[in-house]
Every structure is written in structure tokens, then in C-alpha cells.
């Protein structure tokens, strides 16, 4: 009786741009094998140069990732953008590459907005003068419109977002991603290699069902050599507004993010408790940080945002020295 | 991975196929799939769960069988049995990974190839229900799964949402997906609908309230019910225990039992 297993070498796509494309053990049986082996999927050097040029004015790029869905990536991305843009001297851009479930327009209060084109490309939609947003949500005409696309078409749009949007000079580009380790994630890392990614912020909730997916995301980051700025544990406990007692709604049965970060040697940026106001603010398209400045969740978020800022500035300094 | 060509389709013995979908991640698809399977099993049915979430396979752990392996037989792959009586069976990429923390970093075409194999090559035998748990979205996995299952005429799809507008916004798109692919919508479940404090019984709508029900009304599909947040449910899932058996007093139990009953009623209607 044969036991079926996908061994490590069989599991991973080496990447369509890799020297191993079409030739690795993993490529056996992949419908695209012949294309990759023939070089058809390799990135066009002219295209890479074009992307590099377009992203030349971007100082810092932060990817917000999670293996798990529904842990608060978009919520965090939106608040990170608001937090960084509070300094009017900084120019911030928020790019939403969740093509199937674009939450950012709603969370930023930009539902119904459309993208305008000019001579210099697509114009981001501005929430504030120094905070611009791009999402597939702006390209859909109805809230019922579904984007039922396979991987290659999603990749094409992500490339357009980077190549055709006139981002201008940006201090921070924040990229919100869908859950998983698939086309969107491979593509954004590949396309942004033309620019420079400071690192990834990984979001989780405390329970093992999330952590088991997040460990995979951490593994993905290592695989594609994406630095990890740190992990945020969201929905970390709930304080009843009536009796003030705490409940662990999503119990950290295996030690939560803290234990996972210790085991995997990554930084725990902070823990954010559940606050019903967070969801309400997101639904209304308002910044939770402004709506509930006294909430313990707000101070958690602000501390985390500061740590991310410090990480980016510090590494920028290091690179300047080198 | 070898593909078998059995004389009789591996899905020929499956009475009813239902998909659990959501445009949104983290709303409780795998949770609802698991609880529905348990509830149907407790009412005497033989149930299988096919987990087509290749990047984040949650099902094995929810039944405490994450360390099990998949074997081959003459008709294909043997699903993993959860119980002695072999009346709950599972298939997931989770069983095929050498190391549980390794990421499955596959692009669409490779995902599609495995999903086709999952649909054709798992030797389910005779089942009353096959529940297909999906990842969030409307992309490769969903298109491939619906295409592969189409010849077997699925009973329909259950759509799971949480109450707030951000979730409902994505589930609206999933409804469009169902319409476009001809997948019948059995109904909408509003999960994480209210939290009752175990200390003082105060109910707080942490993720808002009512969005799922309003969507069902707006879209003209049945509303299957609200399931409240219950830490005991979360704990059961973490430890792979049988929530339906252990916590019949839980606030989530009546809602879950009601959803299962509606599925049973619908399937009997069709059978008769």
C-alpha cells in the first residue's frame, strides 16, 4: 500500500522567473511546465526596467500578509496608512491587491469612487492629500460584481497597478494582500523586486487554526527572501463592556503568537484586543484611531505602527551607510 | 501523483454534494463545514469532507487527525476516517504534506490539477453527504471545483458571512459567482453573530449584527440562521473534539442543529 506524500522538493513552484522554471522536480505534472521550460513565462527585462523606473520614487514598502483569512490584514493596512499619514509631511500610498475580496475602498470611506486616467497614468484615489489608495474595487461598477479570474489574469492586474498607477514620490507604500501563499503573493514579491521591499508585517489571531497557516506564511517569506518586520496578534482577548472581565474568544491553546514568534525567531510587534468599535469604524469607512482614541486597541495599534516606522527608518539609514 | 481510472466514478455513491463558500476569509467556513458534518453524522448519516483550501487547510486538525497519512487502493485514494465506524471521512492537502509548516506555494495551474484529482480520485464509497470546504475568494480553486463537480449535480452552496458590512460586501460577490456558475444557493449563515459574556451574560455584537440576514433578504435566498460566538466552539475545534456531542447546552448548538436540519429537509425534498 503506497502512502501518498508531497515531499518538499515536489511541493514548490520554483517561480516562473527562476532559472529552474520548468526544470525543477516540482514542475513535473504542472500544466505550465512546457511554457516555463521554454522561457515563455520568464520576466521581460524591459518590463522589469519599466517597473523599476515607475517605483523609483517609493522610499519604503511594507507588505501586510497572513496565511489566514479574516485576521485583520485590511483593517491593519488601513490603520497603518492612516497612522503614517498623520504626519502631513509624509506621502503614503495604500495598494490593495486582494482582487477577489477588495475590502480597502470600504474601510477607507471610498466606496463608489472610480479611477481616473491622465497622461501620466492611473490616478490613485485620495483620502487625504497625502494618502492615496488603489484597489480593484474602484474598477468595479457594482457591489455585486464578482472578479472570477484565474491566477494569470490576477497577476496581470497586479502588474498594471504597479506599472500604470502614477504613484509619484511616496515615503510609504503599504500593500494589502489576500490570505494564502499563491499567485498574488508570488507576483507582488517578483514585481516589487524591481523596487525594494522593507519587509512584511504578518497578522494573526491567537488560536492554533490561524497560527498553523501563519507558520506557512513565515515559511513563504523565508523562501522568497522577504524580511519579516514582525507579527501582530489581533483579536487578542475581549473585555466585556459591562462587567469588565476578560474572555479569550479565540483561545491561544498553543501559546498564541508569542510562543510561535519565540519558536520561529521573529519579532512580536504587539497584541491588539477585540473592540466592537473597530468593526464599526471599518464598516463606516472611518479611522478607528480617530474614532476611539481612548481604546486600549488604539494604543496597541499606535505602538505597533511606531515600531514599523522605526524598523523602516533604521534599515534605510543602514543601507545609506552601505 | 498517479491518476486512476476506476470503472465506476468515485462520486457515484455520494447522494448529496454541498459546497461551503464565502467571498470573505476567516468567517467560519471550515468551522461550519465541520459542525455540519458532525451534526449530520449524529443524525445517522455517512459524511465526507473534501477540503480544497490548498494554502490553508484547516479541516484535518479540527478532527484531530492532522498526523494521518493517505493511502492508495485499487479505486484511488483512501480518505482519512475520523471514527471507528468509518462514517466520517476526510480529504485534504494537509494529509499530503511532509512538514505541516511548509507553505504550498503554487500558482493556479498546479492548484487546479490537484483539485481535479481530489474530485476524481478519492474513493469515498457510499456517502449520504459530501461537504466541500473552500478557501475564501472567487478564483482558481472555486472555478475548478465547480467545474469538476458539475457532472455530479451538487445540492448547492451554503454561504457563510459574519455580520459586518466588510464581510457582507465580499459575500455579495460570492452570490454573483454562484449565479454565474449555475450553483444553487441553499442559504446564508450569519456566523460570529453576537457574543454572550460567560461572566455576566451581557451580549455584545463584536462584529456587528444582522448583515447576513439582510443580505439573504436582499438577494432572495434562504437565511439559515445566526450562530453566536462561543469560545467553547473555538476550543473544541482547536482540540479536534466533538462539539455537537460535548456542548449541547452551548449558545451555538441550537443554531448549528437548525442549519443541519434545514439541509436534511432540503435533501429529503430532492430525494423524494
Short mmCIF file of C-alpha atoms in Angstrom, two decimals, chain A residues 1-8 10-13 16 26-32 67-70 100-103 106-107 140 142-152 154-155 179-183 186-187 190 207-209 212-213 215-217 219-220 223 235 238 240-243 245-254 274-276 279-280 282-283, chain B residues 1-2 23-27 53-59 61-62 69-72 77 93 95-114 136-141 143-144 147 163-167 169-170 172-174 176-177 180-181 192 195 197-200 202 204-208 215 218 229-231 234-235 238-239:
data_model
loop_
_atom_site.label_atom_id
_atom_site.label_comp_id
_atom_site.label_asym_id
_atom_site.label_seq_id
_atom_site.Cartn_x
_atom_site.Cartn_y
_atom_site.Cartn_z
CA UNK A 1 0.00 0.00 0.00
CA UNK A 2 1.54 3.26 -1.12
CA UNK A 3 1.43 6.26 1.15
CA UNK A 4 0.90 9.48 -0.74
CA UNK A 5 3.02 12.39 0.19
CA UNK A 6 4.14 15.61 -1.35
CA UNK A 7 7.78 15.90 -0.49
CA UNK A 8 9.36 19.30 -0.10
CA UNK A 10 7.87 18.26 -5.17
CA UNK A 11 5.71 20.81 -3.42
CA UNK A 12 7.07 24.13 -4.58
CA UNK A 13 6.81 26.04 -7.76
CA UNK A 16 8.25 31.33 -13.39
CA UNK A 26 8.22 20.41 -8.62
CA UNK A 27 7.44 21.12 -12.26
CA UNK A 28 6.58 17.51 -13.06
CA UNK A 29 2.91 17.32 -13.85
CA UNK A 30 2.36 21.06 -13.77
CA UNK A 31 0.23 22.14 -16.74
CA UNK A 32 2.58 25.07 -17.34
CA UNK A 67 -1.66 32.76 5.74
CA UNK A 68 -5.09 33.00 7.36
CA UNK A 69 -8.17 34.90 6.19
CA UNK A 70 -10.18 37.22 8.36
CA UNK A 100 -11.47 38.78 -5.27
CA UNK A 101 -12.32 40.43 -1.96
CA UNK A 102 -11.18 44.08 -2.05
CA UNK A 103 -12.04 45.50 1.37
CA UNK A 106 -14.98 50.47 2.06
CA UNK A 107 -12.60 50.74 5.00
CA UNK A 140 -15.98 47.57 -10.44
CA UNK A 142 -21.48 47.44 -8.77
CA UNK A 143 -21.01 45.99 -5.29
CA UNK A 144 -22.32 42.70 -6.67
CA UNK A 145 -19.66 42.47 -9.38
CA UNK A 146 -17.52 39.41 -8.82
CA UNK A 147 -13.98 39.14 -10.17
CA UNK A 148 -13.93 35.48 -11.19
CA UNK A 149 -10.41 35.30 -12.51
CA UNK A 150 -7.76 32.61 -12.55
CA UNK A 151 -4.22 33.36 -11.47
CA UNK A 152 -2.65 34.74 -14.68
CA UNK A 154 -4.94 38.47 -11.43
CA UNK A 155 -1.17 38.73 -11.93
CA UNK A 179 -4.83 35.32 2.52
CA UNK A 180 -2.64 32.49 1.24
CA UNK A 181 0.64 31.81 -0.49
CA UNK A 182 -0.29 31.81 -4.15
CA UNK A 183 -0.29 33.83 -7.35
CA UNK A 186 4.46 35.35 -5.69
CA UNK A 187 3.69 38.08 -8.19
CA UNK A 190 8.51 39.29 -8.03
CA UNK A 207 -5.67 30.39 18.08
CA UNK A 208 -3.83 27.46 16.53
CA UNK A 209 -6.10 27.27 13.47
CA UNK A 212 -0.86 26.89 11.56
CA UNK A 213 -1.50 28.97 8.43
CA UNK A 215 3.68 29.49 10.08
CA UNK A 216 3.29 28.64 6.40
CA UNK A 217 3.32 32.33 5.55
CA UNK A 219 7.97 29.84 5.65
CA UNK A 220 6.90 31.54 2.39
CA UNK A 223 11.58 31.01 0.79
CA UNK A 235 -8.33 39.85 18.39
CA UNK A 238 -12.09 40.78 24.78
CA UNK A 240 -16.81 42.85 28.41
CA UNK A 241 -18.08 46.44 28.41
CA UNK A 242 -20.48 45.61 31.24
CA UNK A 243 -18.54 43.56 33.80
CA UNK A 245 -13.95 40.79 32.79
CA UNK A 246 -11.73 39.41 30.03
CA UNK A 247 -12.68 36.48 27.77
CA UNK A 248 -10.44 34.69 25.31
CA UNK A 249 -12.83 34.34 22.41
CA UNK A 250 -10.10 32.94 20.16
CA UNK A 251 -8.15 30.96 22.74
CA UNK A 252 -4.34 30.73 22.42
CA UNK A 253 -4.36 26.98 23.05
CA UNK A 254 -0.82 26.56 21.74
CA UNK A 274 -11.06 42.96 20.29
CA UNK A 275 -13.09 46.15 20.32
CA UNK A 276 -16.56 46.27 18.69
CA UNK A 279 -15.54 46.68 13.01
CA UNK A 280 -17.98 49.59 13.17
CA UNK A 282 -14.30 49.82 9.19
CA UNK A 283 -17.88 49.49 8.06
CA UNK B 1 0.78 11.70 -8.22
CA UNK B 2 -0.75 8.92 -10.29
CA UNK B 23 -16.12 35.63 -0.50
CA UNK B 24 -14.56 36.55 2.84
CA UNK B 25 -11.80 34.83 4.79
CA UNK B 26 -11.99 33.90 8.44
CA UNK B 27 -15.79 33.87 8.74
CA UNK B 53 -8.15 25.02 0.63
CA UNK B 54 -4.65 24.17 -0.57
CA UNK B 55 -2.82 27.10 1.09
CA UNK B 56 -4.55 26.98 4.46
CA UNK B 57 -6.03 23.50 5.04
CA UNK B 58 -7.85 23.67 8.38
CA UNK B 59 -10.00 20.54 8.34
CA UNK B 61 -6.76 19.49 12.77
CA UNK B 62 -10.43 20.14 13.52
CA UNK B 69 -1.49 9.74 6.04
CA UNK B 70 -3.37 8.98 2.83
CA UNK B 71 -3.14 5.50 1.34
CA UNK B 72 -3.91 4.26 -2.13
CA UNK B 77 -7.00 7.41 -2.72
CA UNK B 93 -3.80 18.57 1.22
CA UNK B 95 -2.53 14.96 4.89
CA UNK B 96 -0.11 15.08 1.97
CA UNK B 97 2.46 17.48 3.38
CA UNK B 98 5.72 16.16 4.74
CA UNK B 99 6.02 19.05 7.20
CA UNK B 100 2.90 20.84 8.46
CA UNK B 101 4.57 24.27 8.43
CA UNK B 102 5.75 24.08 4.85
CA UNK B 103 3.97 26.55 2.61
CA UNK B 104 2.28 25.24 -0.52
CA UNK B 105 3.40 27.98 -2.86
CA UNK B 106 1.58 27.03 -6.02
CA UNK B 107 0.21 29.09 -8.83
CA UNK B 108 -3.22 28.43 -10.28
CA UNK B 109 -2.50 25.66 -12.82
CA UNK B 110 -0.91 23.38 -10.24
CA UNK B 111 -3.72 24.02 -7.76
CA UNK B 112 -6.27 23.20 -10.43
CA UNK B 113 -4.55 19.91 -11.25
CA UNK B 114 -4.70 18.74 -7.64
CA UNK B 136 -12.09 32.48 0.50
CA UNK B 137 -12.48 34.11 -2.90
CA UNK B 138 -13.75 33.50 -6.41
CA UNK B 139 -10.66 32.21 -8.16
CA UNK B 140 -8.87 29.09 -9.34
CA UNK B 141 -9.97 26.74 -6.56
CA UNK B 143 -13.77 27.70 -10.65
CA UNK B 144 -12.02 24.32 -10.82
CA UNK B 147 -16.36 22.68 -12.99
CA UNK B 163 -22.48 40.27 10.33
CA UNK B 164 -20.40 43.33 9.43
CA UNK B 165 -20.60 45.18 6.13
CA UNK B 166 -16.99 44.44 5.16
CA UNK B 167 -17.76 40.70 5.12
CA UNK B 169 -19.56 43.07 0.78
CA UNK B 170 -17.43 40.11 -0.24
CA UNK B 172 -22.36 39.56 -2.30
CA UNK B 173 -19.68 38.82 -4.88
CA UNK B 174 -19.75 35.15 -3.95
CA UNK B 176 -22.73 36.52 -8.10
CA UNK B 177 -20.20 33.71 -8.55
CA UNK B 180 -22.72 32.86 -12.94
CA UNK B 181 -21.64 29.26 -12.43
CA UNK B 192 -19.98 35.14 14.97
CA UNK B 195 -21.01 37.26 21.98
CA UNK B 197 -20.14 37.14 28.13
CA UNK B 198 -19.71 33.95 30.18
CA UNK B 199 -19.26 36.04 33.33
CA UNK B 200 -22.30 38.31 33.22
CA UNK B 202 -24.26 40.56 28.55
CA UNK B 204 -22.06 42.34 22.75
CA UNK B 205 -22.20 42.50 18.95
CA UNK B 206 -18.44 42.44 18.46
CA UNK B 207 -18.70 42.07 14.69
CA UNK B 208 -21.98 43.97 14.40
CA UNK B 215 -28.14 40.11 2.59
CA UNK B 218 -31.87 41.44 -0.43
CA UNK B 229 -19.55 33.48 19.10
CA UNK B 230 -18.86 30.75 21.62
CA UNK B 231 -15.31 30.26 22.96
CA UNK B 234 -13.32 27.58 19.28
CA UNK B 235 -11.74 25.40 21.95
CA UNK B 238 -8.58 23.66 18.46
CA UNK B 239 -8.51 20.31 20.17
#
